[in-house]
Coordinates of C-alpha atoms in Angstrom, one line a residue:
Chain J
N1 CA -12.0 6.9 -25.6
A2 CA -13.7 5.9 -22.5
G3 CA -12.4 6.3 -19.2
V4 CA -12.6 4.3 -16.1
M5 CA -16.5 3.2 -15.8
Q6 CA -17.9 2.8 -12.4
N7 CA -21.5 1.6 -11.7
P8 CA -23.7 2.2 -10.0
R9 CA -23.0 6.1 -9.3
H10 CA -25.2 5.7 -6.2
L11 CA -26.3 2.7 -4.3
V12 CA -28.4 2.2 -1.3
R13 CA -28.5 -0.7 0.9
R14 CA -30.1 -1.6 4.3
R15 CA -28.2 -2.8 7.0
G16 CA -27.3 -6.6 6.7
Q17 CA -27.8 -6.7 2.9
E18 CA -24.9 -7.0 0.2
A19 CA -23.5 -4.3 -2.0
R20 CA -21.7 -5.1 -5.2
L21 CA -19.7 -2.2 -6.9
R22 CA -18.4 -2.6 -10.5
C23 CA -15.4 -1.1 -12.2
S24 CA -14.5 -1.2 -15.9
P25 CA -10.9 -0.1 -16.5
M26 CA -9.8 2.0 -19.2
K27 CA -8.9 0.3 -22.6
G28 CA -5.4 -1.3 -22.3
H29 CA -5.2 -0.9 -18.6
S30 CA -4.6 -4.2 -16.7
H31 CA -4.2 -3.0 -13.0
V32 CA -7.2 -2.0 -11.0
Y33 CA -7.2 -0.2 -7.6
W34 CA -10.0 0.3 -5.1
Y35 CA -10.0 3.2 -2.7
R36 CA -12.5 4.3 0.0
Q37 CA -13.2 7.9 1.0
L38 CA -15.1 8.4 4.2
P39 CA -16.8 12.0 4.5
E40 CA -14.4 14.8 5.1
E41 CA -11.4 12.4 4.7
G42 CA -8.9 11.4 2.0
L43 CA -8.8 8.4 0.0
K44 CA -7.5 5.2 1.7
F45 CA -6.2 2.4 -0.4
M46 CA -8.1 -1.0 -0.2
V47 CA -7.0 -3.5 -2.8
Y48 CA -4.8 -3.8 -5.9
L49 CA -5.7 -6.5 -8.5
Q50 CA -4.3 -7.6 -12.0
K51 CA -6.5 -10.0 -14.0
E52 CA -7.2 -13.0 -12.1
N53 CA -5.0 -11.9 -9.3
I54 CA -5.1 -10.1 -5.9
I55 CA -1.7 -8.4 -5.7
D56 CA -2.2 -6.3 -2.7
E57 CA -5.1 -6.3 -0.1
S58 CA -3.3 -4.8 2.8
G59 CA -6.0 -2.1 3.0
M60 CA -9.0 -4.5 3.1
P61 CA -11.1 -5.0 6.2
K62 CA -10.7 -8.7 7.4
E63 CA -14.2 -9.5 7.1
R64 CA -17.1 -8.8 4.9
F65 CA -15.2 -7.2 2.0
S66 CA -14.0 -9.0 -1.0
A67 CA -12.7 -8.1 -4.6
E68 CA -12.2 -9.7 -7.8
F69 CA -11.0 -8.9 -11.2
P70 CA -12.0 -11.8 -13.6
K71 CA -10.5 -12.6 -17.0
E72 CA -13.5 -11.5 -18.6
G73 CA -15.7 -8.6 -17.3
P74 CA -15.3 -5.9 -14.9
S75 CA -13.8 -5.8 -11.4
I76 CA -16.0 -6.3 -8.4
L77 CA -15.9 -5.1 -5.1
R78 CA -18.2 -6.9 -2.7
I79 CA -19.4 -6.0 0.6
Q80 CA -21.6 -8.5 2.6
Q81 CA -23.8 -7.6 5.4
V82 CA -23.3 -4.1 5.2
V83 CA -23.3 -1.7 8.2
R84 CA -23.8 2.0 8.5
G85 CA -20.0 2.4 8.7
D86 CA -19.6 1.2 5.3
S87 CA -21.3 4.3 4.1
A88 CA -18.5 6.1 1.9
A89 CA -17.5 6.9 -1.6
Y90 CA -15.8 4.0 -3.3
F91 CA -13.3 4.8 -6.3
C92 CA -11.8 2.4 -8.8
A93 CA -8.7 3.6 -10.6
S94 CA -6.8 1.8 -13.5
S95 CA -3.4 2.1 -14.9
P96 CA -1.4 0.3 -17.7
P97 CA 1.3 -2.3 -16.8
G98 CA 4.7 -1.1 -15.9
G99 CA 6.2 0.8 -13.0
R100 CA 5.3 4.3 -11.9
Q101 CA 2.3 4.7 -14.3
P102 CA -0.3 7.0 -13.2
Q103 CA -3.7 5.9 -12.2
H104 CA -6.9 7.0 -13.7
F105 CA -10.0 7.3 -11.5
G106 CA -13.6 6.7 -12.1
D107 CA -16.3 8.8 -10.7
G108 CA -17.0 6.6 -7.9
T109 CA -19.9 4.8 -6.3
R110 CA -21.5 6.5 -3.4
L111 CA -22.7 3.9 -1.0
S112 CA -25.6 4.9 1.7
I113 CA -26.6 2.4 4.2
L114 CA -30.0 3.0 5.8
Chain K
G1 CA 5.1 3.8 7.0
D2 CA 4.8 6.2 4.1
S3 CA 2.5 9.0 4.6
V4 CA 1.6 12.6 3.1
T5 CA 0.9 15.7 5.0
Q6 CA -0.8 18.8 3.3
M7 CA -2.0 22.0 4.7
E8 CA -5.6 22.1 6.0
G9 CA -8.2 24.0 4.4
P10 CA -10.3 25.6 3.3
V11 CA -8.3 28.1 1.4
T12 CA -10.2 31.0 0.1
L13 CA -8.7 33.3 -2.6
S14 CA -9.9 36.1 -4.7
E15 CA -9.7 35.6 -8.4
E16 CA -6.2 36.2 -9.8
A17 CA -4.4 35.5 -6.6
F18 CA -1.3 33.5 -6.0
L19 CA -1.9 30.0 -4.8
T20 CA 0.3 27.7 -2.7
I21 CA -0.9 24.5 -1.3
N22 CA 1.9 22.9 0.8
C23 CA 2.6 19.2 0.7
T24 CA 5.4 17.1 2.6
Y25 CA 5.8 13.4 2.6
T26 CA 7.6 10.6 4.3
A27 CA 8.8 7.5 2.4
T28 CA 11.3 4.7 2.8
G29 CA 12.0 4.5 -0.9
Y30 CA 12.1 6.7 -4.0
P31 CA 8.5 7.9 -4.5
S32 CA 6.6 9.5 -7.3
L33 CA 4.6 12.3 -6.5
F34 CA 1.2 13.4 -7.7
W35 CA -1.6 16.1 -7.5
Y36 CA -5.1 15.3 -8.0
V37 CA -8.1 17.4 -8.2
Q38 CA -11.5 16.5 -7.3
Y39 CA -14.5 18.6 -8.5
P40 CA -17.8 18.1 -6.6
G41 CA -19.4 15.0 -7.1
E42 CA -16.6 13.6 -9.5
G43 CA -13.8 11.4 -9.1
L44 CA -10.2 12.3 -9.1
Q45 CA -8.2 13.7 -12.1
L46 CA -4.5 13.7 -12.4
L47 CA -3.3 17.2 -12.4
L48 CA 0.4 16.6 -12.6
K49 CA 3.2 14.3 -11.4
A50 CA 7.1 14.0 -11.0
T51 CA 8.8 10.9 -10.6
K52 CA 12.3 11.9 -9.4
A53 CA 14.2 14.5 -7.3
D54 CA 14.1 18.0 -9.1
D55 CA 11.5 17.0 -11.6
K56 CA 8.9 19.8 -12.1
G57 CA 5.4 18.7 -13.0
S58 CA 3.2 21.4 -14.6
N59 CA -0.4 21.3 -16.2
K60 CA -3.1 24.1 -16.7
G61 CA -1.0 26.5 -15.0
F62 CA -0.4 24.8 -11.9
E63 CA 3.2 23.6 -11.2
A64 CA 4.9 21.6 -8.3
T65 CA 8.6 20.7 -7.9
Y66 CA 9.9 17.6 -6.3
R67 CA 12.2 18.7 -3.5
K68 CA 14.0 15.8 -2.0
E69 CA 16.0 17.7 0.4
T70 CA 12.9 19.0 2.1
T71 CA 10.7 16.2 1.3
S72 CA 8.0 18.6 -0.3
F73 CA 5.9 18.7 -3.3
H74 CA 4.2 22.3 -3.1
L75 CA 1.5 23.1 -5.5
E76 CA 1.4 26.6 -6.9
K77 CA -0.4 28.8 -9.5
G78 CA 0.1 32.2 -10.3
S79 CA -3.3 33.4 -10.8
V80 CA -6.3 31.2 -9.9
Q81 CA -9.7 31.3 -11.5
V82 CA -13.1 30.5 -10.1
S83 CA -13.3 27.5 -12.1
D84 CA -10.0 26.2 -10.0
S85 CA -12.4 25.7 -6.9
A86 CA -12.0 22.1 -5.9
V87 CA -10.3 19.8 -3.4
Y88 CA -6.7 18.9 -4.2
F89 CA -5.1 16.0 -3.0
C90 CA -1.4 15.3 -2.9
A91 CA -0.2 11.6 -3.3
L92 CA 2.8 9.3 -3.5
S93 CA 3.2 6.0 -5.0
D94 CA 6.3 4.1 -3.5
P95 CA 6.8 0.9 -5.2
K96 CA 8.5 -1.7 -3.2
N97 CA 9.3 -5.4 -3.7
G98 CA 10.2 -5.1 -7.4
G99 CA 7.2 -3.0 -8.1
A100 CA 4.5 -5.4 -6.7
T101 CA 2.4 -2.8 -5.5
N102 CA 1.8 0.7 -6.9
K103 CA -0.8 2.0 -4.4
L104 CA -1.3 5.7 -3.9
I105 CA -1.0 7.3 -0.3
F106 CA -3.2 10.3 -0.1
G107 CA -3.0 13.5 2.0
T108 CA -6.3 14.5 3.6
G109 CA -7.1 17.2 0.7
T110 CA -7.3 20.9 0.7
L111 CA -10.4 22.7 -0.3
L112 CA -9.7 25.8 -2.6
A113 CA -12.6 28.2 -2.9
V114 CA -11.9 31.1 -5.3
Q115 CA -14.1 34.0 -5.1
P116 CA -14.8 36.4 -8.1

């Protein structure tokens, strides 16, 4: 009964490189959410996806960030040309379909930019 | 817009003390309310939830009651243990537009440190 799986747990990139973060939702969950946690802060919503569709990306920065949830495979959060300010913990959560379902979180990917 | 405000930490208690972490919210609709707990180096775990006014969520000795009149969802536990030391987040979900989005809006978190 695997939970939400995120990888890698830790990712180090140099400024200007690309970062790819992966998230496999819990079995039976078709909704995926990405959140970012900056140091000493709470979590901020970034994007909400269902299979092959972006439903709400109101929390995504306008540039360099993108997300997908293909028909097969994990959800990917992609950050191009990373900058120091992208250093944070990125959490993925999933939920089953239907309204007001609680979200289950992965252990996060801690991204460090050198 | 919707928001969550929770008491700042850290909260330091002795084992077996009574715990209250205050949480108030602002929402335009009829939100569901949640408490999540985060242990060091881990993701968030759902602690308890309430989906409508006067509901009481409870789990592992923790409880919180959805108070619409005071827009509050305070977390309480009668007797804390060292193992309860963690960061606690209050959150709301306020589906709008026919449930098109179910994003969580979090408070800033409250660090609880329980000493033996």
